[in-house]
XYZ file of C-alpha atoms in Angstrom:
234
model
C -0.003 -0.004 0.001
C 3.038 2.283 -0.103
C 2.729 3.007 -3.800
C 0.743 6.007 -4.931
C -1.849 5.312 -7.586
C -1.475 7.789 -10.404
C -3.944 5.991 -12.601
C -7.227 4.262 -11.848
C -7.289 0.691 -13.099
C -10.355 -1.001 -14.491
C -11.072 -4.711 -14.267
C -14.389 -5.907 -15.616
C -16.046 -9.210 -14.844
C -19.220 -10.390 -16.507
C -21.588 -12.845 -14.965
C -24.194 -12.873 -17.750
C -23.090 -10.581 -20.585
C -26.210 -10.683 -22.755
C -29.220 -11.530 -20.618
C -28.290 -10.129 -17.191
C -31.186 -8.719 -15.220
C -29.057 -5.887 -13.835
C -26.014 -3.994 -15.052
C -23.932 -2.361 -12.318
C -20.654 -0.488 -12.054
C -18.858 -0.286 -8.711
C -16.123 2.176 -7.893
C -14.185 0.612 -5.014
C -11.657 2.173 -2.662
C -8.187 0.709 -2.560
C -8.577 -0.849 0.880
C -6.412 -3.924 1.149
C -7.021 -6.722 1.805
C -10.728 -6.129 1.075
C -10.450 -4.388 -2.294
C -7.209 -3.729 -4.164
C -5.701 -3.856 -7.617
C -2.813 -5.843 -9.024
C 0.050 -4.432 -11.085
C -1.703 -5.848 -14.159
C -4.881 -3.979 -13.329
C -6.936 -6.820 -11.908
C -9.285 -6.122 -9.002
C -9.037 -8.612 -6.159
C -9.442 -8.955 -2.429
C -11.482 -10.707 0.230
C -14.331 -8.274 -0.189
C -14.527 -8.911 -3.930
C -14.414 -12.652 -3.268
C -17.374 -12.174 -0.968
C -19.397 -10.081 -3.397
C -18.932 -11.965 -6.694
C -21.049 -15.036 -5.800
C -23.815 -12.766 -4.488
C -23.833 -10.643 -7.659
C -23.825 -13.771 -9.797
C -26.776 -15.173 -7.880
C -28.698 -11.938 -8.553
C -27.916 -12.108 -12.279
C -25.872 -8.915 -12.289
C -23.513 -7.925 -15.068
C -20.911 -6.022 -13.068
C -17.702 -4.051 -13.437
C -15.214 -3.023 -10.728
C -12.971 0.034 -10.739
C -10.482 0.242 -7.920
C -8.622 3.367 -6.837
C -8.175 6.160 -4.295
C -10.187 5.803 -1.082
C -13.690 5.732 0.472
C -14.120 9.442 -0.086
C -13.643 9.024 -3.815
C -15.933 5.977 -3.834
C -18.690 8.022 -2.202
C -18.106 10.897 -4.614
C -18.391 8.615 -7.627
C -21.675 7.155 -6.310
C -22.987 10.652 -5.508
C -22.175 11.847 -9.025
C -23.948 8.876 -10.635
C -20.768 7.391 -12.112
C -21.009 4.361 -9.804
C -23.936 2.281 -8.607
C -22.315 1.505 -5.281
C -19.196 0.593 -3.337
C -17.913 -1.894 -0.788
C -16.585 -2.832 1.748
C -17.978 -0.133 3.958
C -19.502 0.514 7.357
C -22.435 2.783 7.794
C -22.484 6.504 8.558
C -24.996 9.304 8.064
C -22.968 11.019 5.346
C -23.031 7.888 3.169
C -26.704 7.319 3.940
C -27.539 10.551 2.103
C -26.533 9.049 -1.204
C -27.090 5.316 -0.868
C -28.659 2.445 1.092
C -26.515 0.204 3.272
C -26.933 -3.544 2.900
C -27.194 -6.323 5.433
C -23.956 -7.480 6.985
C -21.436 -9.120 4.678
C -18.565 -9.205 7.174
C -17.609 -7.912 10.616
C -15.092 -5.092 10.757
C -13.206 -4.788 14.034
C -12.203 -1.219 14.809
C -9.140 -1.255 17.027
C -6.995 1.283 18.805
C -3.317 0.618 18.300
C -0.638 2.019 20.594
C 3.054 1.287 20.952
C 3.710 -1.753 23.104
C 5.687 0.319 25.601
C 2.702 2.659 26.056
C 0.037 0.038 26.676
C -0.098 0.735 30.447
C -0.049 4.511 30.203
C -2.410 5.011 27.255
C -5.894 3.638 27.848
C -8.370 4.514 25.019
C -11.268 3.843 27.431
C -10.375 6.691 29.778
C -12.009 10.140 29.246
C -8.606 11.859 29.280
C -7.496 9.823 26.249
C -10.049 11.541 24.019
C -8.740 15.036 24.697
C -5.060 14.401 25.321
C -3.890 11.595 23.052
C -2.773 12.516 19.544
C -4.686 10.186 17.242
C -5.267 9.661 13.526
C -6.762 7.235 11.051
C -6.906 6.543 7.307
C -8.032 9.264 4.952
C -11.781 9.343 4.169
C -12.560 6.162 6.123
C -15.369 5.768 8.577
C -12.838 5.586 11.396
C -11.536 9.042 10.471
C -15.118 10.322 10.264
C -15.756 8.852 13.733
C -12.766 10.646 15.239
C -13.955 13.944 13.824
C -17.576 13.486 14.797
C -16.698 12.566 18.387
C -14.168 15.372 18.884
C -10.990 13.402 19.440
C -7.651 15.183 19.400
C -7.232 14.225 15.773
C -4.196 14.887 13.598
C -4.293 14.742 9.765
C -5.142 11.349 8.313
C -2.734 9.139 6.387
C -3.183 7.638 2.939
C -2.282 4.103 4.042
C -1.752 1.945 7.126
C 1.999 1.695 6.696
C 2.326 5.470 6.939
C 0.156 5.451 10.059
C 2.367 2.807 11.633
C 5.480 4.887 10.923
C 3.942 8.006 12.487
C 3.016 5.978 15.556
C 6.508 4.475 15.808
C 8.179 7.903 15.444
C 6.024 9.357 18.217
C 4.069 11.801 16.078
C 0.944 9.882 17.104
C -0.004 8.322 20.437
C -2.596 5.965 18.913
C -4.400 5.139 15.716
C -7.940 3.923 15.106
C -8.191 1.536 12.178
C -9.784 -1.618 10.847
C -7.804 -4.448 12.439
C -7.483 -6.573 9.286
C -6.252 -3.593 7.246
C -3.518 -2.818 9.739
C -2.410 -6.408 10.114
C -2.312 -6.840 6.331
C 0.086 -3.921 5.965
C 2.530 -4.736 8.759
C 5.176 -7.427 8.570
C 4.664 -10.186 11.117
C 7.997 -9.522 12.799
C 6.786 -6.025 13.747
C 3.445 -7.091 15.227
C 4.993 -7.406 18.680
C 5.745 -3.651 18.572
C 2.032 -2.792 18.881
C -0.739 -3.252 21.428
C -4.329 -3.659 20.172
C -7.446 -2.545 22.045
C -10.844 -3.365 20.555
C -12.993 -0.267 20.151
C -16.076 -1.806 18.543
C -17.239 -4.273 15.961
C -19.003 -2.751 12.967
C -21.171 -4.287 10.268
C -19.328 -4.323 6.954
C -21.424 -4.258 3.792
C -22.161 -2.603 0.449
C -23.758 0.725 -0.373
C -26.143 0.885 -3.352
C -26.938 4.306 -4.786
C -30.336 5.924 -4.493
C -30.254 6.482 -8.255
C -29.909 2.771 -8.996
C -32.618 1.840 -6.486
C -35.024 4.361 -7.941
C -34.801 2.408 -11.195
C -34.780 -0.991 -9.484
C -36.779 -0.637 -6.239
C -36.811 -4.360 -5.442
C -33.052 -4.814 -5.820
C -32.135 -4.063 -2.191
C -34.579 -6.628 -0.864
C -33.128 -9.246 -3.242
C -29.557 -8.276 -2.341
C -30.139 -8.566 1.385
C -31.888 -11.901 0.999
C -28.948 -13.247 -0.969
C -26.481 -11.909 1.615
C -28.363 -13.721 4.378
C -28.397 -16.947 2.324
C -24.635 -16.684 1.730
C -24.030 -16.051 5.446
C -26.057 -19.113 6.444
C -23.933 -21.274 4.142
C -20.677 -20.227 5.814
């Protein structure tokens, strides 16, 4: 995740190219390991693996475009250039432009502090909120949460590796981030340098735009039913 994307890559998959009931384009944030793009331009990730069988079951002809972050994904949906995005957790800003699905995964939000600070920095204490220097990933729901709840927030980072470096250098006292995202970006030998404190577990799902649902009002009901069926099979 250290590289900077100067181009947006497109990777298109078709489930039923001629007779599909729905045609959908998704602009996805680069949010490894959930949604990312290979050097050859192929979209992949555990979130994509989760969504493809569901879209196939709904007879959707779909395309994925991966790039930038959740802020860009929301902007593309708002502008009508995308029918939705995933993986995402819910917030009121996103609800203005789309409808959030049933739960596809669980996203664990964790506070991460340096191992040597685990006894002196307790995210559950009231003083932590006002005194600790914290940050998160740019345009993610965790960053939005820090802002909304008036934490002593420093500027966000573009990726988890940058956040880890800022934490290690002492610029930050703690970071709030999706646990899987942080663990994916950090080499195993460095995991012992950090202490994790669970903040909360959030539902992770897909947003579908209001524009798309205005044309296909029964789609959300079908999508949620298929998500539940897929979850029961697991």
